[in-house]
Coordinates of C-alpha atoms in Angstrom, one line a residue:
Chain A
X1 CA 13.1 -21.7 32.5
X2 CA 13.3 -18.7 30.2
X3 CA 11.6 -16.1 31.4
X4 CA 12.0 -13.4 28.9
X5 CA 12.1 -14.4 26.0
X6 CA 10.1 -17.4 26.2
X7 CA 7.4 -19.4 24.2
X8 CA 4.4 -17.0 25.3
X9 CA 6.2 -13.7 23.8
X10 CA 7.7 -15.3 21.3
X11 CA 4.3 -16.6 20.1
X12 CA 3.2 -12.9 20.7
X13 CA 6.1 -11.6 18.7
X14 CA 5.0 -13.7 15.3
X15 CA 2.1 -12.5 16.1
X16 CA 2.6 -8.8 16.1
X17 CA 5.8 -9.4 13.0
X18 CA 2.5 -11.1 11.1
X19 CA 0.3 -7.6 11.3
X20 CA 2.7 -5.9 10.7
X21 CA 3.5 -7.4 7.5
X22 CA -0.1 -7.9 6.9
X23 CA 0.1 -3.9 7.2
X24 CA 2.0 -3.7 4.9
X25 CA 0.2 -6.1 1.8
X26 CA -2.4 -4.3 2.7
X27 CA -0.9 -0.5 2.0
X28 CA 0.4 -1.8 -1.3
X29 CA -3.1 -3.4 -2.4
X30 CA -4.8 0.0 -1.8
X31 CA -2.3 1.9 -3.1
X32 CA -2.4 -0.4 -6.0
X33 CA -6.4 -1.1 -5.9
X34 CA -6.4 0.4 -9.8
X35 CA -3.2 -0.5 -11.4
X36 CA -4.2 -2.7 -14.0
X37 CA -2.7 -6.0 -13.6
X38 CA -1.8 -5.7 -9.8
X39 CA -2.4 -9.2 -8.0
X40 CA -3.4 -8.3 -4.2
X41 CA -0.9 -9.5 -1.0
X42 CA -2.3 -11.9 1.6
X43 CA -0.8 -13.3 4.4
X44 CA -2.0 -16.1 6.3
X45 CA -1.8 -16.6 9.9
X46 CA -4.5 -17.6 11.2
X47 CA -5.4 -21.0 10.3
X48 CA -2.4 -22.1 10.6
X49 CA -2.1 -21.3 14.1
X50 CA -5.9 -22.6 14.9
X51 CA -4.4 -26.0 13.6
X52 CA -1.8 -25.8 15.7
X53 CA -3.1 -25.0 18.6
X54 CA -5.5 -28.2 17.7
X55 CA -2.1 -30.1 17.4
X56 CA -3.2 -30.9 13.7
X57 CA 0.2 -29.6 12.3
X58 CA 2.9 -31.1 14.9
X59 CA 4.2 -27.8 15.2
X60 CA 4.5 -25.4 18.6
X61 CA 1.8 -22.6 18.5
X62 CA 5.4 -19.9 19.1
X63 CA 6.7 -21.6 15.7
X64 CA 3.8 -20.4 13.4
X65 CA 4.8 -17.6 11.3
X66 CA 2.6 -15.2 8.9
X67 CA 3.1 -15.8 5.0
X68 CA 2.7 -13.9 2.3
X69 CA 1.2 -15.3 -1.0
X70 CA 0.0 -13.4 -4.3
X71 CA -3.8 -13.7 -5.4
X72 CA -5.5 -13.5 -8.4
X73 CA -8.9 -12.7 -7.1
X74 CA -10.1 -9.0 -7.4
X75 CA -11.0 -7.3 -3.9
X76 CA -12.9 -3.9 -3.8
X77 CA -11.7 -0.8 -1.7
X78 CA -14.2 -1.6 1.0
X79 CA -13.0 -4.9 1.7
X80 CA -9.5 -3.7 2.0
X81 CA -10.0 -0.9 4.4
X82 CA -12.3 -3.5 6.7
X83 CA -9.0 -5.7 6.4
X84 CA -6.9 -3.0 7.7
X85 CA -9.2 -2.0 10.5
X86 CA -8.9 -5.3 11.4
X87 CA -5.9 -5.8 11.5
X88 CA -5.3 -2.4 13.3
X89 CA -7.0 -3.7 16.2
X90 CA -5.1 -7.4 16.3
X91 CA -2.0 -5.2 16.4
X92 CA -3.4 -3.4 19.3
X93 CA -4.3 -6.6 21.1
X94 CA -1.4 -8.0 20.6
X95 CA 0.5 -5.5 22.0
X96 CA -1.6 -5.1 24.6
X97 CA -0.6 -8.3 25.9
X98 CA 3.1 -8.4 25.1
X99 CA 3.3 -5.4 27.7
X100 CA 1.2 -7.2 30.2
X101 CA 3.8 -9.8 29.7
X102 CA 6.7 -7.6 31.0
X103 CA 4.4 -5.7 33.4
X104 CA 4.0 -9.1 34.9
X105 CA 7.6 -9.9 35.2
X106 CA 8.5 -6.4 36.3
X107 CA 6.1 -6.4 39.6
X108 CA 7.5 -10.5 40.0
X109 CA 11.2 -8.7 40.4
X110 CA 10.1 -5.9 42.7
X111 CA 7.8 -8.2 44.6
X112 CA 4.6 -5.6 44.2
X113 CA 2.2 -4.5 41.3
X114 CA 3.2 -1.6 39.3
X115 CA 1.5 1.7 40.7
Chain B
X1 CA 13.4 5.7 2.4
X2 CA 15.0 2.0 2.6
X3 CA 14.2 1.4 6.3
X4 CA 11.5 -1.3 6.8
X5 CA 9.6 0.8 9.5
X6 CA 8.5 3.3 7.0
X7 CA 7.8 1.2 3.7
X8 CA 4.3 1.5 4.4
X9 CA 5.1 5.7 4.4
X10 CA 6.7 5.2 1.0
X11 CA 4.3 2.9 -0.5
X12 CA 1.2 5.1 0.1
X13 CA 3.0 8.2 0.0
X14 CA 4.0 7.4 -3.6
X15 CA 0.1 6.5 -3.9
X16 CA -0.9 9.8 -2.4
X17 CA 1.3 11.8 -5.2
X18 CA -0.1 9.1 -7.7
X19 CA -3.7 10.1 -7.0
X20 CA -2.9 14.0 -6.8
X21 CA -1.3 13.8 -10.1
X22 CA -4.5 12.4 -11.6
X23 CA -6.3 15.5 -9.9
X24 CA -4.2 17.9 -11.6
X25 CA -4.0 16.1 -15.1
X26 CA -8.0 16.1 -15.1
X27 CA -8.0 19.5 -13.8
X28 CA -5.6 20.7 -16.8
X29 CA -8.2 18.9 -19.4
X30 CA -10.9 20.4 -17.9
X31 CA -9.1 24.2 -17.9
X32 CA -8.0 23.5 -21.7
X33 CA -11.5 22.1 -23.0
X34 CA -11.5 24.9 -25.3
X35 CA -7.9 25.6 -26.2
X36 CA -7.8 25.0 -30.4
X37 CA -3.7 26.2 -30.6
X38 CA -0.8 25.9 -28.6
X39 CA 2.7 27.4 -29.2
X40 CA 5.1 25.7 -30.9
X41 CA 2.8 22.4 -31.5
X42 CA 0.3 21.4 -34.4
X43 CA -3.0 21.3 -33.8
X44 CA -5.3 21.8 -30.3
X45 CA -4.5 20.5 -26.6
X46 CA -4.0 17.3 -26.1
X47 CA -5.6 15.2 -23.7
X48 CA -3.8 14.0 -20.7
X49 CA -4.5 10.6 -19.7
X50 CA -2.3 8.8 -16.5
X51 CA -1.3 5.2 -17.2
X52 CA -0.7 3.2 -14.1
X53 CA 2.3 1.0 -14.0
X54 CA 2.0 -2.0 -11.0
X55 CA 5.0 -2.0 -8.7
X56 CA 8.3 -3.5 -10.7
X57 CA 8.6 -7.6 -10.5
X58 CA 5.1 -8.5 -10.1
X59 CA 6.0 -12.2 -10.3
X60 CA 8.1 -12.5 -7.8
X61 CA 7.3 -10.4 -5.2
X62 CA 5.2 -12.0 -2.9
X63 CA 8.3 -14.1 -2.3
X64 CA 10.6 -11.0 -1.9
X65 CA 8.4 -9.0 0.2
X66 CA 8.9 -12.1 2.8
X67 CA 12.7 -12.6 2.5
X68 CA 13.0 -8.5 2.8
X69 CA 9.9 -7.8 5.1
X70 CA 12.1 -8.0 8.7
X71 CA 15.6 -7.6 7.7
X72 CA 17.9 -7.2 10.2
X73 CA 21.6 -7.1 9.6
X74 CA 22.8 -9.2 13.0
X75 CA 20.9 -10.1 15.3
X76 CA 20.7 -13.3 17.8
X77 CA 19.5 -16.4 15.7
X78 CA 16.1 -16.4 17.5
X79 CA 15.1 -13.4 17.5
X80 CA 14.7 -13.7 13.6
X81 CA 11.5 -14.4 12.0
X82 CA 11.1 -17.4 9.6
X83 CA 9.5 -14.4 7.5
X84 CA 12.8 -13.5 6.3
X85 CA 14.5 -16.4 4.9
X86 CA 18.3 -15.6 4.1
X87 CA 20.2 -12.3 4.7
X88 CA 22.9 -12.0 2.4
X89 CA 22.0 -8.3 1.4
X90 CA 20.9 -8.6 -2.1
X91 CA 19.7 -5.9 -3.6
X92 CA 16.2 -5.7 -4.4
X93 CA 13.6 -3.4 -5.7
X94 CA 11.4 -3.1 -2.4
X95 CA 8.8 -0.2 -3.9
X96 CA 5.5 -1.8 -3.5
X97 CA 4.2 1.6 -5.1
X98 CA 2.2 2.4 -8.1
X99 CA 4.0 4.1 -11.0
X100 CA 2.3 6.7 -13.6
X101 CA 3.1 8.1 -16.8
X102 CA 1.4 10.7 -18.7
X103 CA 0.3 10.2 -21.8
X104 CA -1.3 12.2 -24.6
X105 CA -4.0 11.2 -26.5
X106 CA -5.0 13.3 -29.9
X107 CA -8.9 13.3 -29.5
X108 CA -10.6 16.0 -31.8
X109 CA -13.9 16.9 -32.1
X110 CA -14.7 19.2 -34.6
X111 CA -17.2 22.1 -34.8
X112 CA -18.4 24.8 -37.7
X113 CA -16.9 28.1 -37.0
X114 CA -15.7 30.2 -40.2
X115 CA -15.1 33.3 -38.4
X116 CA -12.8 31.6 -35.8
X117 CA -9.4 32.6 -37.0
X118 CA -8.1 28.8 -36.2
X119 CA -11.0 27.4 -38.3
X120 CA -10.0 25.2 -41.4
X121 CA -10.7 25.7 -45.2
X122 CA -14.5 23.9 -44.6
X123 CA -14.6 26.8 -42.1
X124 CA -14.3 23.7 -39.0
X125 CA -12.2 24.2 -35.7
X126 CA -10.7 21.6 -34.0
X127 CA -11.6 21.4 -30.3
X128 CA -9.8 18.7 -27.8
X129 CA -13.0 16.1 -27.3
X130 CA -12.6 16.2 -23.3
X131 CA -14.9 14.3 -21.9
X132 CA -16.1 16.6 -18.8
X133 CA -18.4 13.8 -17.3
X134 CA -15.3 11.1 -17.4
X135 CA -12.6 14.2 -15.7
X136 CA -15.1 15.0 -12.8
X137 CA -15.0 11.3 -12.2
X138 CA -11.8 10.7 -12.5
X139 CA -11.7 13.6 -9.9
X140 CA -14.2 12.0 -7.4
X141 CA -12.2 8.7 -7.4
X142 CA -8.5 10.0 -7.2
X143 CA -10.0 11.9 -4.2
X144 CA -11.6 8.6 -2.2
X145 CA -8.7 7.1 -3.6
X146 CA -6.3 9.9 -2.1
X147 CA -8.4 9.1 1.2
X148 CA -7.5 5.5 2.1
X149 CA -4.3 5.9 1.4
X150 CA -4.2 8.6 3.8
X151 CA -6.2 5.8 6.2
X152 CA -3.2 3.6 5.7
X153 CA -0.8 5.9 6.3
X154 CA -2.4 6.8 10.0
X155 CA -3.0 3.2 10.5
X156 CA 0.7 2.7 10.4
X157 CA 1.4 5.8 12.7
X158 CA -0.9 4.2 15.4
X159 CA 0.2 0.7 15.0
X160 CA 3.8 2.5 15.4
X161 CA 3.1 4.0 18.5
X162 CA 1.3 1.4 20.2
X163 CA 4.7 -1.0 19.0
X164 CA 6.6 1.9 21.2
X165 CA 4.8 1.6 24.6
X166 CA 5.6 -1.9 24.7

């Protein structure tokens, strides 16, 4: 059994490499939000893994990865700076729970919780 | 600034200096409303409009943003995401920035003034037609503007730090 690097961090890793990349579309749609001819970043992550975690898509919940697709449709400022906040606090989340992760392994190796 | 951490940095930095730029351009039109000569040029000031360019390779760069989003140059084989689909180091235009250029545009507006010494024969002056209720806002957006960028830019920091206390 891996313990490390195994399908729960993994899973958290795409999940965190997703935001951050979502981070990103999302600085360049703002920074962009009145160049004339721009079309916005998205990236999708969360359906997909809601589908696979129905076991709609045959695919492992730690093998769902974040994409990134052009759109046409026109968003205001507002919407885009609700997206970011949003995505702020996923990032923090998930992080969150990636160091409980290896909080968890660190006390199983010394044999008591972390002071 | 090539390094993957801080294209978020570059890409609403260059947006910050994009959005200052249309400060000082409106600032300049405002300031000059009145000038009717300038040295070494025909005719009054010239309005100063900023054209925005969209980053370079629009069509394709949904596509290269993924292949160049988590580039690593070796690493283990799983610890790659599918997000970044070869490696072979092409080189590619990563600015996700806005561009600007300046342009000038000759809008006069005309006004009857025979003892002005840079009035016409029909005793007319030619006056740049700034439009003062069009700079001030022009002003008020490039400032919320300048604002989320700035947003962004602290969003990143945070995320950045919390990635660090992993």
């Amino acid at each position: 059994m891996k313990l490390i690097d195994n399908k729960h961090s993994r899973m958290l890793a795409n999940a965190m490499d997703t935001y951050s990349l979502r981070t990103k579309a999302l600085a360049s749609n703002i920074a962009n939000i009145d160049t004339p001819g721009y079309r916005r970043l998205e990236v999708s992550f969360e359906e997909e893994m809601s589908r696979a975690l129905q076991g709609a898509t045959g695919k492992n919940m730690d093998e769902v990865h974040g994409k990134v697709a052009t759109s046409s449709q026109k968003k205001e400022l507002e919407d885009e700076m609700m997206e970011l906040a949003d995505t702020q606090i996923r990032t923090q989340i998930v992080t969150k729970e990636l160091r409980h992760h290896f909080t968890m392994l660190r006390s199983a190796i010394i044999g008591r919780p972390q002071g | 600034m090539e390094n993957r951490l801080f294209s978020v940095f570059r890409t609403s930095g260059n947006a910050l200096a994009v959005q200052r730029r249309q400060i000082e351009l409106s600032s300049e039109n405002i300031a000059n409303a009145q000038t009717t000569r300038i040295e070494g040029q025909k005719g009054p000031y010239k309005i100063k409009r900023l054209v925005q360019e969209g980053p370079r390779q629009v069509e394709s760069f949904g596509r290269l943003m993924e292949r160049n989003s988590l580039e690593m140059n070796t690493t283990h084989e799983s610890h790659r995401s599918s997000n970044q689909v070869n490696n072979r180091g092409e080189s590619v235009n990563r600015d996700l920035s806005p561009r600007a250029t300046v342009v000038e545009q000759e809008k006069i507006r005309w006004e009857y003034d025979p003892t002005h010494p840079d009035s016409n024969e029909n005793g007319m002056v030619a006056y740049p037609d700034v439009d003062m209720v069009e700079e001030m806002t022009n002003i008020l957006s490039a400032n919320r503007l300048y604002e989320a960028n700035l947003t962004v830019i602290e969003a990143e920091k945070q995320n950045i730090r919390q990635a660090l206390s992993i």
